[in-house]
Coordinates of C-alpha atoms in Angstrom, one line a residue:
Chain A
X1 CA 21.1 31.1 166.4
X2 CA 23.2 32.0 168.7
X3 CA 25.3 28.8 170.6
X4 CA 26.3 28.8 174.1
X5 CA 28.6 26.0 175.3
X6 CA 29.2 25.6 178.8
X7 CA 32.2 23.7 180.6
X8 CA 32.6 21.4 182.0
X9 CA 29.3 19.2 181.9
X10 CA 29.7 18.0 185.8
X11 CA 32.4 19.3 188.9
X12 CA 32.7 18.2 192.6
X13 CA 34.2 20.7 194.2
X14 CA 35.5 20.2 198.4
X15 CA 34.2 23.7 200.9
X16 CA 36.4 26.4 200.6
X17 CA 37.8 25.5 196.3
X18 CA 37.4 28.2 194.0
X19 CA 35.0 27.2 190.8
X20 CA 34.8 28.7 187.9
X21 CA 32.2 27.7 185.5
X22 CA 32.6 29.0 181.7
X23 CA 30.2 29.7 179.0
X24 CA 30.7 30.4 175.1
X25 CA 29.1 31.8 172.7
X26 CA 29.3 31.0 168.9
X27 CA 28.8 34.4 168.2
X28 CA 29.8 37.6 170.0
X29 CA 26.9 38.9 172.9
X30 CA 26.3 41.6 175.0
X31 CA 26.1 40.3 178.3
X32 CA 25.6 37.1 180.0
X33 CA 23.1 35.6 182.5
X34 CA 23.6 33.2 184.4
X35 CA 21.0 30.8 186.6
X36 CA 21.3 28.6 189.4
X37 CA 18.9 25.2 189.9
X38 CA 18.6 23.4 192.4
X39 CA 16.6 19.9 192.4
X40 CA 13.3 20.2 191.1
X41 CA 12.9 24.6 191.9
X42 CA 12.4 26.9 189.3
X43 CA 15.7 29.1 187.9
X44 CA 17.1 31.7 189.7
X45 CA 18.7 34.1 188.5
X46 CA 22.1 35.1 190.0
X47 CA 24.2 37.4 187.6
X48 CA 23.0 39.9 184.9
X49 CA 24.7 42.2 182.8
X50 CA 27.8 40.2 182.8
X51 CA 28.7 40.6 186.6
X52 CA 26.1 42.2 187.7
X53 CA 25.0 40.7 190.8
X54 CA 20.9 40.0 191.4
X55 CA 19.5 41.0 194.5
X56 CA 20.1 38.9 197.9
X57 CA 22.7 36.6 195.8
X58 CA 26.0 36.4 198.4
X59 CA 29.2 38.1 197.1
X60 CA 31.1 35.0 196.9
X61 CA 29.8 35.0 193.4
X62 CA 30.7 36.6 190.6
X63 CA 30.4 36.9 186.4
X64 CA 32.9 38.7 183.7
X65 CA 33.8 37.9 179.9
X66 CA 33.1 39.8 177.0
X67 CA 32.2 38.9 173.5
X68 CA 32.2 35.3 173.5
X69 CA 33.8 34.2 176.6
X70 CA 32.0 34.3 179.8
X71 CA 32.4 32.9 183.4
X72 CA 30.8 32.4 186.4
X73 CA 33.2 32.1 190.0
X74 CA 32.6 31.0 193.2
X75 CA 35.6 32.2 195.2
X76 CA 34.6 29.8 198.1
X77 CA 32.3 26.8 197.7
X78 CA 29.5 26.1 199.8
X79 CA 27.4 23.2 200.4
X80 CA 24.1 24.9 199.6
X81 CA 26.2 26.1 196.1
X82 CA 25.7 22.2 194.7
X83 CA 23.2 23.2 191.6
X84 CA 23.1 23.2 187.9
X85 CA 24.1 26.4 186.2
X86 CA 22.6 27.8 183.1
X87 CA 23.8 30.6 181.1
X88 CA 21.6 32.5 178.9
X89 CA 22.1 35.0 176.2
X90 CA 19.3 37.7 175.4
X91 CA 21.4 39.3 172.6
X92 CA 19.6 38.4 169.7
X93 CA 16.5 35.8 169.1
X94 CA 16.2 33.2 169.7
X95 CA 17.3 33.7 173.0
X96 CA 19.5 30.9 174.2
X97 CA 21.0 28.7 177.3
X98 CA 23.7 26.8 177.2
X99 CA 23.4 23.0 178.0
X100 CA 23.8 23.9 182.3
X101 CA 27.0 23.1 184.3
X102 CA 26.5 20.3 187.3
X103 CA 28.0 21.4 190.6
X104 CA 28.4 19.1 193.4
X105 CA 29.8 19.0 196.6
X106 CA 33.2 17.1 197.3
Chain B
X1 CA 6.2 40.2 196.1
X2 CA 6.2 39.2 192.7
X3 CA 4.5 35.7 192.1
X4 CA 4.1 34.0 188.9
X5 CA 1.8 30.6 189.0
X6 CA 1.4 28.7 185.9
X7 CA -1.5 26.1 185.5
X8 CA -3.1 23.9 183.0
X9 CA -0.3 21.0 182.2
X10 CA -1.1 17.3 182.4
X11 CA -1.3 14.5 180.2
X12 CA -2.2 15.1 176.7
X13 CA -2.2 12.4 173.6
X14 CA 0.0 13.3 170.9
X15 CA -1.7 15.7 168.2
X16 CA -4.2 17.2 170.7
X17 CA -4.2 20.8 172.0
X18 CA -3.8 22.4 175.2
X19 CA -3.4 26.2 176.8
X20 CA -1.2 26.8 179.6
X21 CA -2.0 30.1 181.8
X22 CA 0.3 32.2 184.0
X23 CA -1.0 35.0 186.6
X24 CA 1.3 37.4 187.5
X25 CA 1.2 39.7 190.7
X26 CA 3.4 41.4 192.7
X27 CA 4.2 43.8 189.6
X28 CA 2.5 45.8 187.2
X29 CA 1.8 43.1 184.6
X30 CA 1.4 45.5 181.6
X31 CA 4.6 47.0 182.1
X32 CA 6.7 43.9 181.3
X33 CA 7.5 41.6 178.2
X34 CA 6.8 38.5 179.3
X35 CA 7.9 34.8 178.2
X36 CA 7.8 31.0 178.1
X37 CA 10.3 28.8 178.6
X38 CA 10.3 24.9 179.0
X39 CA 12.9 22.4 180.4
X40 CA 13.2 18.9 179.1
X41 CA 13.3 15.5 181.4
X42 CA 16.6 16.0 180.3
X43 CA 17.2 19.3 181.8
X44 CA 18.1 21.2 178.2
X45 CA 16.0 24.7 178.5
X46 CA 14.2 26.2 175.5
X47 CA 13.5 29.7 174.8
X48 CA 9.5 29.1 173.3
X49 CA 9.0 33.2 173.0
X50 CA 7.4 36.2 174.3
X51 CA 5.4 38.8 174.0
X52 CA 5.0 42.8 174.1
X53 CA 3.9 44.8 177.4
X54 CA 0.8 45.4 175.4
X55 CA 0.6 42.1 173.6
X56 CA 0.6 44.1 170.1
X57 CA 3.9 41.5 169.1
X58 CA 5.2 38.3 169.4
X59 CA 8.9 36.4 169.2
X60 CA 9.0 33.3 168.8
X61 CA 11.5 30.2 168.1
X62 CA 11.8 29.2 164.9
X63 CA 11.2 25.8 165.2
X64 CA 7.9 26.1 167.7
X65 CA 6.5 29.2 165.6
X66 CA 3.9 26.9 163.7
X67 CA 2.2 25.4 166.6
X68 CA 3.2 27.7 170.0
X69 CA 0.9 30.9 170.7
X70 CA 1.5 33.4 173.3
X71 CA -1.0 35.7 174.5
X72 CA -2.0 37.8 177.0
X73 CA -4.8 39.6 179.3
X74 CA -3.5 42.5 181.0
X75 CA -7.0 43.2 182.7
X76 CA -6.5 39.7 184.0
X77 CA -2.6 39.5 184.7
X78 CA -2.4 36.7 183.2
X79 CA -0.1 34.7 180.6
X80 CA -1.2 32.3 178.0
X81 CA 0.7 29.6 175.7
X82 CA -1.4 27.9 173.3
X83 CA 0.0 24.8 172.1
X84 CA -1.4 23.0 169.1
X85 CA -0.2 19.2 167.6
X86 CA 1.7 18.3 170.2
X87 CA 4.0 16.0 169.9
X88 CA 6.1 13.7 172.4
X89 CA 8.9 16.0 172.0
X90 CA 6.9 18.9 174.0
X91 CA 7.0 16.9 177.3
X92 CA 8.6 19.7 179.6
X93 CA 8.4 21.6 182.6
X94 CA 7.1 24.6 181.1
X95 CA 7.7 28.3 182.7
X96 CA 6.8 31.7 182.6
X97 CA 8.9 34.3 183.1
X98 CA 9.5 38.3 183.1
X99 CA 11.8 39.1 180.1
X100 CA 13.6 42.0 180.4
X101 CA 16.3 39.9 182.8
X102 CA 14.4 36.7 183.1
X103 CA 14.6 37.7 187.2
X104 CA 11.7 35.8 188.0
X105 CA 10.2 32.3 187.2
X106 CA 6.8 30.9 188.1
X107 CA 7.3 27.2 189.9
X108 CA 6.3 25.5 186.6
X109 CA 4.0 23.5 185.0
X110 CA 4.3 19.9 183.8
X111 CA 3.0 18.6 180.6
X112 CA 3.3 15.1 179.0
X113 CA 2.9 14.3 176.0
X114 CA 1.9 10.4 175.7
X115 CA -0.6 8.0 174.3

């Protein structure tokens, strides 16, 4: 089974800051997907393919890595960015996510 | 628009049995792979499995293989998770969702597992 480890557990980041969220893999994948929750909603999903972004998510987001090394950036935070994000390898089975990154607002 | 509603959760008492459904519309159903996830209290997610476009195979984690069944009726659109025996450890939000890229999630279902 493949492990994903994401850091760090919990950020605050201020309007404006750059985050980057990481995510890696015990073994080499693919691609990468990552997720964004917020509250009690279901998952959405935000990047595929790596750094692929998913349809209506704003460009201030973005996803690259390769083997075992992944990220997610937000070159510019935003309020309505505060979430958990999950990243999620589909690889090999069992499919995996990694443990979920809490971002809040500074 | 694609819409996936899950139903059936609740309270169940540990050992017991109970089948979670998922319709699906929006999309043609029996062109997509479709799977379960669940989220803990705790917020850990868990892959459970999935299932062929045509319901002919079945993946499924290692350690939920035993007890976890996923089906399907196309005719219907609709998803199905059996789960058998629970136990206290299977209280979770439990989701359905379109493999392929996991784009889109129903809102959830919530079962608890407690006597």
């Amino acid at each position: 089974e493949i492990v994903l480890t994401q850091s760090p557990t919990t950020m605050a980041a201020s309007p404006g800051e750059k985050v980057t969220l990481t995510c890696l893999a015990s073994s080499s994948v693919n691609y990468m997907y990552w997720y964004q929750q917020k509250s009690s909603a279901s998952p959405k999903l935000l990047i595929y393919y790596t750094s692929i972004l998913a349809s209506g998510v704003p460009d201030r987001f973005s996803g690259s890595g390769s083997g075992t090394s992944y990220s997610l950036t937000i070159s510019s935070m935003e309020a309505e960015d505060a979430a958990i994000y999950y990243c999620l390898q589909l690889t090999s089975t069992p499919y995996t996510f990694g443990a979920g990154t809490k971002l809040e607002l500074k | 628009e694609v819409q996936l509603v899950e139903s059936g959760g609740g309270l169940v008492q540990p050992g017991a049995s109970l089948k979670l459904s998922c319709v699906a519309s929006g999309f043609t159903f029996s062109d997509y792979w479709m799977s379960w996830v669940r989220q803990t209290p705790g917020k850990t997610m868990e892959w459970i499995g999935d299932i062929k476009y045509d319901g002919s195979y079945t993946n499924y984690a290692p350690s939920l293989k035993n007890r976890f069944t996923i089906s399907r009726d196309n005719a219907k659109s609709t998803l199905y998770l059996q789960m058998s025996n629970v136990r206290s450890e299977d209280t979770a939000t439990y989701y359905c969702t379109r493999v392929a890229l996991f784009d889109y999630w129903g809102q959830g279902v919530m079962v608890t597992v407690s006597s």
